[in-house]
Coordinates of C-alpha atoms in Angstrom, one line a residue:
Chain Q
M1 CA 73.0 76.2 -50.5
I2 CA 69.3 76.4 -50.3
V3 CA 67.4 74.6 -47.5
A4 CA 63.5 74.2 -47.6
V5 CA 61.6 74.1 -44.3
A6 CA 58.5 72.5 -45.0
G7 CA 55.9 70.5 -43.2
G8 CA 52.5 69.8 -45.0
K9 CA 50.6 71.0 -41.9
G10 CA 50.1 74.4 -40.7
G11 CA 50.9 75.6 -37.3
V12 CA 53.6 73.1 -36.6
G13 CA 56.2 75.8 -36.1
K14 CA 58.0 75.9 -39.6
T15 CA 58.6 79.7 -39.2
T16 CA 60.0 79.3 -35.7
V17 CA 62.2 76.3 -36.8
A18 CA 63.3 78.0 -39.9
Y19 CA 64.4 81.4 -38.2
N20 CA 66.3 79.5 -35.6
L21 CA 67.9 77.2 -38.0
G22 CA 68.8 80.2 -40.1
A23 CA 70.7 81.7 -36.9
A24 CA 72.7 78.4 -36.5
L25 CA 73.6 78.3 -40.1
D26 CA 74.2 82.0 -40.4
A27 CA 71.8 82.1 -43.4
V28 CA 69.3 84.4 -44.8
V29 CA 65.6 83.5 -43.8
V30 CA 63.2 83.6 -46.8
D31 CA 59.7 83.9 -45.7
A32 CA 57.9 82.2 -48.8
D33 CA 54.7 82.1 -47.3
L34 CA 53.1 84.4 -50.1
G35 CA 49.9 84.3 -48.7
M36 CA 50.3 84.3 -45.0
A37 CA 53.6 85.5 -44.1
D38 CA 55.0 85.2 -40.3
L39 CA 58.2 86.6 -40.3
P40 CA 58.8 90.1 -39.0
R41 CA 58.3 92.4 -41.8
G42 CA 59.6 96.0 -41.3
R43 CA 59.7 98.7 -43.8
G44 CA 60.8 98.8 -47.3
P45 CA 60.2 96.4 -50.2
D46 CA 59.7 92.8 -49.6
L47 CA 59.2 89.3 -51.3
H48 CA 55.8 90.3 -52.9
D49 CA 57.8 93.4 -54.3
V50 CA 60.6 91.1 -55.7
L51 CA 58.3 88.6 -57.3
A52 CA 56.3 91.1 -59.1
G53 CA 59.3 92.7 -60.4
R54 CA 59.1 95.9 -58.4
A55 CA 62.3 95.5 -56.2
E56 CA 65.6 93.9 -56.4
V57 CA 66.5 91.0 -54.0
T58 CA 69.3 92.9 -52.5
E59 CA 66.7 95.9 -51.6
A60 CA 64.4 93.6 -49.7
I61 CA 66.7 91.5 -47.6
R62 CA 66.7 93.0 -44.2
G63 CA 69.7 92.9 -41.8
G64 CA 69.4 92.1 -38.1
T65 CA 70.3 89.2 -35.6
V66 CA 69.2 86.9 -38.4
S67 CA 69.1 88.5 -42.2
L68 CA 65.6 88.3 -43.4
L69 CA 63.7 88.4 -46.7
P70 CA 60.3 89.4 -45.4
C71 CA 57.0 88.8 -47.5
G72 CA 54.2 91.1 -47.6
R73 CA 50.8 90.3 -46.1
S74 CA 48.2 91.8 -48.5
L75 CA 46.1 89.7 -50.8
A76 CA 46.7 92.1 -53.4
G77 CA 50.5 91.6 -52.9
A78 CA 49.9 87.7 -53.1
R79 CA 47.9 88.1 -56.1
A80 CA 50.6 90.3 -57.9
A81 CA 53.5 87.9 -56.9
D82 CA 54.5 85.3 -59.6
V83 CA 55.5 82.2 -57.9
R84 CA 57.7 81.1 -60.8
E85 CA 59.9 84.0 -60.2
L86 CA 60.6 82.6 -56.8
A87 CA 63.0 79.9 -57.9
G88 CA 65.3 82.6 -59.7
T89 CA 64.8 84.8 -56.5
L90 CA 66.3 82.2 -54.3
R91 CA 69.2 81.2 -56.5
R92 CA 69.9 85.2 -56.3
V93 CA 69.5 85.3 -52.8
E94 CA 72.1 82.4 -52.5
D95 CA 74.4 84.1 -54.9
E96 CA 74.4 87.4 -53.1
T97 CA 74.4 86.2 -49.4
G98 CA 75.4 82.2 -49.4
D99 CA 73.3 80.0 -47.3
V100 CA 69.5 80.4 -47.5
V101 CA 66.7 78.9 -45.4
V102 CA 63.3 79.1 -47.0
D103 CA 60.2 79.4 -44.9
C104 CA 57.7 77.3 -46.9
P105 CA 53.9 77.7 -46.3
A106 CA 51.5 74.9 -45.2
G107 CA 49.9 72.7 -47.8
L108 CA 51.1 71.2 -51.0
R109 CA 50.7 73.7 -53.6
A110 CA 53.3 75.3 -56.0
D111 CA 54.6 77.8 -53.4
V112 CA 56.0 74.8 -51.6
G113 CA 57.0 73.0 -54.8
V114 CA 58.9 75.8 -56.0
P115 CA 61.4 76.1 -53.1
L116 CA 61.5 72.3 -52.9
A117 CA 62.5 72.1 -56.7
V118 CA 65.3 74.7 -56.1
A119 CA 66.4 73.5 -52.6
D120 CA 69.3 71.5 -52.2
A121 CA 68.2 70.0 -49.0
C122 CA 64.9 70.3 -46.8
V123 CA 63.9 69.8 -43.4
L124 CA 60.7 68.7 -42.2
V125 CA 58.9 70.2 -39.1
V126 CA 56.3 67.7 -37.7
S127 CA 54.1 67.9 -34.4
P128 CA 55.0 65.0 -32.2
R129 CA 51.5 63.5 -32.6
R130 CA 50.8 60.4 -34.8
F131 CA 48.3 62.2 -36.7
A132 CA 51.1 64.9 -38.1
L133 CA 52.8 61.8 -40.0
A134 CA 50.5 61.6 -42.8
D135 CA 51.2 65.3 -43.7
A136 CA 55.1 64.8 -43.2
V137 CA 55.0 61.6 -45.4
R138 CA 53.2 63.6 -48.2
T139 CA 55.6 66.5 -48.1
R140 CA 58.6 64.1 -48.0
E141 CA 57.2 62.3 -51.2
L142 CA 56.7 65.5 -52.9
A143 CA 60.5 66.7 -51.7
R144 CA 61.9 63.3 -53.2
E145 CA 60.2 63.8 -56.5
L146 CA 61.5 67.3 -56.6
D147 CA 65.1 66.4 -55.6
A148 CA 65.2 67.9 -52.2
G149 CA 67.3 65.5 -50.1
L150 CA 65.5 65.3 -46.6
A151 CA 68.3 66.5 -44.3
G152 CA 66.7 66.2 -40.9
I153 CA 63.2 66.3 -39.1
A154 CA 62.5 68.7 -36.4
L155 CA 59.8 67.3 -34.0
N156 CA 58.7 70.5 -32.7
R157 CA 57.1 71.5 -29.7
T158 CA 57.5 68.2 -27.7
T159 CA 56.7 67.8 -24.0
A160 CA 57.5 65.1 -21.6
A161 CA 53.9 63.9 -21.6
D162 CA 54.2 63.4 -25.3
D163 CA 56.7 60.6 -25.2
P164 CA 57.6 61.6 -28.5
P165 CA 57.6 58.7 -31.1
V166 CA 61.1 59.5 -32.3
D167 CA 61.9 55.9 -33.7
V168 CA 58.6 55.8 -35.6
F169 CA 59.3 59.1 -37.2
R170 CA 62.8 58.3 -38.0
R171 CA 61.9 54.9 -39.4
I172 CA 59.2 55.9 -41.7
L173 CA 60.5 59.3 -42.8
G174 CA 64.1 58.2 -42.8
A175 CA 66.3 60.9 -41.7
P176 CA 67.7 62.1 -38.3
V177 CA 65.1 63.5 -35.8
S178 CA 65.9 66.5 -33.7
T179 CA 63.6 67.0 -30.9
V180 CA 62.9 70.5 -30.0
P181 CA 61.0 71.1 -26.8
A182 CA 58.4 73.3 -26.0
D183 CA 60.3 75.9 -24.7
P184 CA 58.8 79.4 -24.5
R185 CA 62.1 80.9 -25.5
V186 CA 61.7 79.3 -28.8
G187 CA 58.3 80.3 -29.0
R188 CA 59.1 84.1 -28.5
S189 CA 62.4 84.0 -30.4
V190 CA 60.8 85.0 -33.9
E191 CA 58.7 87.9 -32.5
D192 CA 61.5 89.1 -30.3
E193 CA 64.0 88.5 -33.1
R194 CA 66.2 86.8 -30.5
P195 CA 67.0 83.3 -31.9
V196 CA 67.5 80.3 -29.0
V197 CA 71.0 79.7 -30.1
A198 CA 72.0 83.1 -29.3
T199 CA 70.1 83.8 -26.1
A200 CA 70.2 80.3 -24.4
P201 CA 73.0 78.4 -26.3
T202 CA 73.0 75.5 -23.6
S203 CA 69.4 74.9 -23.8
T204 CA 68.0 71.7 -25.1
A205 CA 66.2 73.6 -27.7
A206 CA 69.3 75.3 -28.6
E207 CA 71.0 71.9 -29.1
A208 CA 68.2 70.6 -31.0
V209 CA 68.5 73.4 -33.4
G210 CA 72.2 73.0 -33.5
S211 CA 71.7 69.1 -34.5
L212 CA 69.5 70.0 -37.1
A213 CA 72.0 72.7 -38.7
A214 CA 74.9 69.9 -38.4
A215 CA 72.6 67.4 -40.2
V216 CA 72.1 70.1 -43.0
Q217 CA 75.7 71.0 -43.0
S218 CA 76.6 67.2 -43.5
C219 CA 74.4 67.4 -46.7
K220 CA 76.5 70.2 -48.0
S221 CA 79.7 68.5 -47.6
R222 CA 78.4 65.4 -49.1
Chain B
M1 CA 58.7 59.4 -87.8
D2 CA 55.3 59.3 -89.5
S3 CA 53.2 62.3 -89.0
D4 CA 49.7 63.7 -89.7
W5 CA 48.2 67.2 -89.1
S6 CA 45.0 68.7 -89.3
V7 CA 44.3 72.5 -89.1
T8 CA 40.8 74.1 -88.7
S9 CA 39.6 77.5 -87.8
L10 CA 38.2 78.0 -84.5
D11 CA 34.2 78.2 -84.6
G12 CA 33.2 82.0 -85.3
H13 CA 36.8 83.3 -85.5
E14 CA 38.3 83.2 -88.9
G15 CA 41.7 84.5 -87.5
V16 CA 42.4 81.6 -85.1
A17 CA 43.6 78.3 -86.2
L18 CA 43.4 75.2 -84.3
V19 CA 46.3 72.5 -85.1
T20 CA 46.6 69.0 -84.3
V21 CA 49.6 66.9 -85.3
D22 CA 49.7 63.1 -84.8
L23 CA 53.2 61.8 -84.4
R24 CA 54.0 58.1 -84.6
N25 CA 57.6 56.5 -84.0
P26 CA 57.4 53.0 -85.5
S27 CA 61.1 52.6 -84.5
P28 CA 62.1 50.5 -81.5
V29 CA 63.9 53.5 -80.0
D30 CA 62.7 56.7 -78.5
R31 CA 63.0 59.6 -81.0
G32 CA 63.2 63.4 -80.6
V33 CA 60.8 65.3 -82.7
R34 CA 60.8 69.2 -83.5
V35 CA 57.3 70.6 -84.7
R36 CA 57.6 73.9 -85.9
N37 CA 54.6 76.6 -86.6
R38 CA 54.4 77.6 -90.1
L39 CA 51.4 79.8 -89.4
D40 CA 51.8 83.5 -89.3
G41 CA 51.4 83.9 -85.5
P42 CA 52.6 82.9 -82.2
V43 CA 51.9 79.2 -80.9
L44 CA 49.4 79.3 -78.0
P45 CA 50.3 75.9 -76.4
P46 CA 48.4 73.6 -74.0
R47 CA 48.8 74.9 -70.4
R48 CA 48.0 73.8 -67.0
A49 CA 47.9 76.4 -64.1
G50 CA 48.9 78.9 -66.6
V51 CA 52.2 76.9 -67.3
P52 CA 53.0 75.7 -71.0
D53 CA 53.1 71.9 -70.9
P54 CA 56.7 70.7 -71.1
G55 CA 58.5 71.1 -74.7
W56 CA 56.3 74.1 -75.7
D57 CA 57.7 77.3 -76.9
E58 CA 56.5 80.1 -79.1
T59 CA 57.7 78.4 -82.2
G60 CA 56.3 75.1 -81.6
F61 CA 57.2 71.8 -79.8
E62 CA 60.0 69.9 -79.2
G63 CA 59.7 66.8 -77.2
I64 CA 59.9 62.7 -77.5
V65 CA 58.1 60.1 -78.8
A66 CA 58.4 56.6 -77.2
A67 CA 59.6 53.7 -79.1
D68 CA 56.6 52.1 -81.1
G69 CA 54.5 54.9 -79.5
R70 CA 52.1 57.6 -80.7
R71 CA 51.7 61.2 -79.4
T72 CA 49.1 63.8 -80.4
L73 CA 49.7 67.4 -80.1
G74 CA 47.5 70.3 -80.6
Y75 CA 47.7 73.9 -80.2
A76 CA 45.9 77.3 -81.4
C77 CA 47.3 80.0 -83.3
P78 CA 45.9 83.5 -84.0
A79 CA 46.6 83.5 -87.7
P80 CA 44.7 82.6 -90.6
V81 CA 44.6 78.8 -91.8
E82 CA 47.3 77.8 -94.2
R83 CA 48.2 74.3 -95.3
P84 CA 50.5 72.9 -94.3
P85 CA 50.4 74.3 -90.8
V86 CA 53.6 72.8 -89.4
T87 CA 57.0 71.3 -90.3
V88 CA 57.8 68.0 -88.5
V89 CA 61.5 67.2 -88.0
D90 CA 62.8 64.0 -86.9
E91 CA 65.8 64.6 -84.7
G92 CA 66.9 61.2 -84.1
R93 CA 67.6 58.9 -81.2
A94 CA 66.6 60.8 -78.2
D95 CA 68.7 61.0 -74.9
G96 CA 66.8 62.5 -72.2
M97 CA 65.7 66.3 -72.0
E98 CA 65.8 68.7 -69.4
S99 CA 63.1 70.7 -68.0
D100 CA 62.7 73.6 -65.6
P101 CA 61.5 71.8 -62.2
A102 CA 60.0 75.1 -61.0
A103 CA 57.8 75.3 -63.9
A104 CA 57.0 71.9 -63.4
A105 CA 56.0 72.3 -59.9
V106 CA 53.7 74.9 -60.6
R107 CA 52.2 73.1 -63.5
D108 CA 51.6 69.8 -61.4
L109 CA 50.8 71.7 -57.9
G110 CA 48.7 74.7 -59.1
D111 CA 49.1 78.2 -58.7
P112 CA 48.8 79.3 -55.0
R113 CA 47.8 83.0 -55.7
P114 CA 44.4 83.9 -54.3
P115 CA 41.7 84.3 -57.0
S116 CA 41.4 88.1 -58.0
D117 CA 37.8 88.2 -56.9
A118 CA 38.9 87.6 -53.6
I119 CA 40.6 90.9 -53.5
P120 CA 39.1 94.0 -52.1
G121 CA 38.6 96.7 -54.3
S122 CA 39.3 94.8 -57.5
T123 CA 37.3 93.1 -60.1
A124 CA 38.1 90.1 -62.0
V125 CA 38.7 91.9 -65.0
D126 CA 40.6 95.0 -63.5
D127 CA 43.4 94.2 -61.1
G128 CA 45.4 97.2 -62.3
R129 CA 47.1 95.3 -65.2
D130 CA 46.4 94.9 -68.5
E131 CA 46.6 91.4 -70.5
S132 CA 50.2 91.7 -71.1
G133 CA 50.7 92.2 -67.2
E134 CA 51.9 95.6 -67.1
P135 CA 50.2 98.0 -64.8
T136 CA 47.6 100.0 -66.4
D137 CA 47.8 103.9 -66.4
P138 CA 45.2 105.3 -64.0
N139 CA 45.1 108.5 -66.2
A140 CA 45.0 106.7 -69.6
V141 CA 42.3 108.3 -71.7
D142 CA 40.4 105.5 -73.1
G143 CA 37.5 106.5 -75.6
D144 CA 36.0 108.8 -72.8
P145 CA 37.8 112.3 -73.5
V146 CA 37.8 113.1 -70.0
P147 CA 40.6 111.2 -67.9
P148 CA 39.0 108.8 -65.4
A149 CA 41.0 110.4 -62.4
V150 CA 39.5 113.9 -63.4
E151 CA 35.8 112.4 -64.1
S152 CA 35.8 110.8 -60.5
W153 CA 36.8 114.2 -58.8
L154 CA 34.2 116.0 -60.9
A155 CA 31.7 113.6 -60.0
A156 CA 32.3 113.8 -56.2
V157 CA 32.2 117.5 -56.5
E158 CA 28.9 117.4 -58.2
D159 CA 27.5 115.2 -55.7
R160 CA 28.5 117.5 -52.9
I161 CA 27.1 120.7 -55.0
G162 CA 23.9 118.7 -55.3
R163 CA 23.7 118.1 -51.8
G164 CA 24.3 121.6 -51.0
E165 CA 21.6 122.8 -53.5
R166 CA 19.0 120.6 -51.7
L167 CA 19.6 122.3 -48.5
T168 CA 19.8 125.9 -50.1
N169 CA 16.7 125.9 -52.3
G170 CA 14.5 123.0 -51.2
S171 CA 11.1 123.0 -49.9
V172 CA 10.7 122.6 -46.0
E173 CA 10.1 118.8 -46.5
A174 CA 13.1 118.3 -48.6
T175 CA 15.5 120.1 -46.3
T176 CA 14.0 118.6 -43.3
A177 CA 14.5 115.0 -44.9
A178 CA 18.4 116.1 -46.0
L179 CA 19.0 117.3 -42.4
E180 CA 17.6 114.0 -41.2
A181 CA 20.0 112.2 -43.4
D182 CA 22.9 114.5 -42.5
D183 CA 23.3 115.7 -39.0
A184 CA 24.4 119.3 -38.1
A185 CA 28.3 118.4 -37.8
A186 CA 27.9 117.0 -41.4
V187 CA 26.3 120.3 -42.7
T188 CA 29.1 122.1 -41.4
V189 CA 31.7 119.8 -43.1
L190 CA 29.9 120.1 -46.4
D191 CA 29.9 124.0 -46.0
A192 CA 33.5 123.8 -45.8
Q193 CA 34.2 121.3 -48.4
L194 CA 32.0 123.2 -50.8
S195 CA 34.4 126.5 -50.2
A196 CA 37.2 124.4 -50.9
D197 CA 35.7 123.0 -54.0
A198 CA 34.5 126.4 -55.2
A199 CA 38.6 127.5 -55.0
A200 CA 39.7 124.3 -56.5
L201 CA 37.1 124.6 -59.4
E202 CA 38.2 128.4 -60.0
A203 CA 41.8 127.2 -59.9
V204 CA 41.3 124.4 -62.1
A205 CA 39.1 126.6 -64.7
E206 CA 42.0 128.9 -65.0
R207 CA 44.7 126.3 -65.5
V208 CA 42.4 124.4 -67.9
A209 CA 41.6 127.9 -70.0
S210 CA 45.5 128.9 -70.1
L211 CA 46.4 125.1 -71.3
A212 CA 43.5 125.2 -73.8
D213 CA 44.9 128.5 -75.3
R214 CA 48.3 127.1 -75.4
V215 CA 47.6 123.6 -77.0
A216 CA 45.4 125.8 -79.4
A217 CA 48.7 127.5 -80.5
V218 CA 50.9 124.7 -80.8
D219 CA 51.2 123.1 -84.3
V220 CA 54.0 120.7 -84.2
P221 CA 55.8 120.6 -87.9
V222 CA 55.6 116.9 -88.2
E223 CA 56.4 116.9 -91.9
A224 CA 59.3 119.4 -91.8
L225 CA 60.6 117.2 -88.8
R226 CA 60.5 114.0 -90.7
R227 CA 62.5 115.5 -93.4
L228 CA 65.0 116.7 -91.2
S229 CA 65.5 113.4 -89.6

């Protein structure tokens, strides 16, 4: 199963959610942000090399607490990468390893559209502010057009002061909402390569990630 | 299915034909149609964001004309004009056609790649690839008999020798000016580089002379080998 983690707006925590969701689903997390990669890169070939035909998918996947297919960070690499190859690449990752979580870039260009087009389901990451809704709705519309069912919504980095409008998001976007609190362990998880479901399995954040993963799993069995 | 076509050659390019095909479906059902190019060249289909519109391939177009509808197609072909340029085949009642959703996403949403002139050290024309997308060989000999890598090395050496000469033989003013531009440490570095350049040039000259001797002695017996194979 291929799950696209998208959100339209930048900086809402798509990478963090994708990484932790990947850990909860025991999936490979692909950093599809071809222009501004976030996941730890390490050495060796990356997604740019795969998309430019310089490396095989299996060479580029990096083991670890969560398996990653990282992406290069150079403009030249982004220029050489052919986004149309992304569809085939994601399917090959799925064939080789099983479930795939795709960390989509911000915006609504083809580098979001291609993962959504091949994904079986998508997860929207939104900020718990009302102004974030417009971007989320646009991304949901794109996902609907491209046949990626909306499995769940991560209302990311909520604080008690926010009084997150969970009902509004659920009603307008039409999918179960998981509220991920602003827990510093979540914020650090990508950099430290320690997903919150492993380091703090009883925390509220881990529960939220778990409920998101359960929502994704339920799409799979349907 | 009724169809009309026209073919003209592109202004100023005798070898490029522009073809338009007008398809009309007078029947009350959607009908599939196959338009096959008869010109002596590949079809250059209409593209958006670098992706051909749906239905186009190297040989022509395949698609649907709606009931009581009309569809106009156009493409270019790098070939001389011939008439007729296409054959139109009515494929009967249409029942939905699959398209590649990834290609559709790129076409509709636009290519996300950064523009080539945003990349340091490259120009819009030369991004290290030729037109077919293959990486170009940095040592390729193209018109100029000296390969670019050798040429750039020789130019760098020539530049250093020039600076050395200005410091060695120049007038007082010229030397002072040169020394103002380069401080004493740079002069020491330049001296070391020039010694290294001298050694390198000598080694290259020997290698070049021996290779030139060898290549002069080589005479591949093309004809004899062709008879053998």
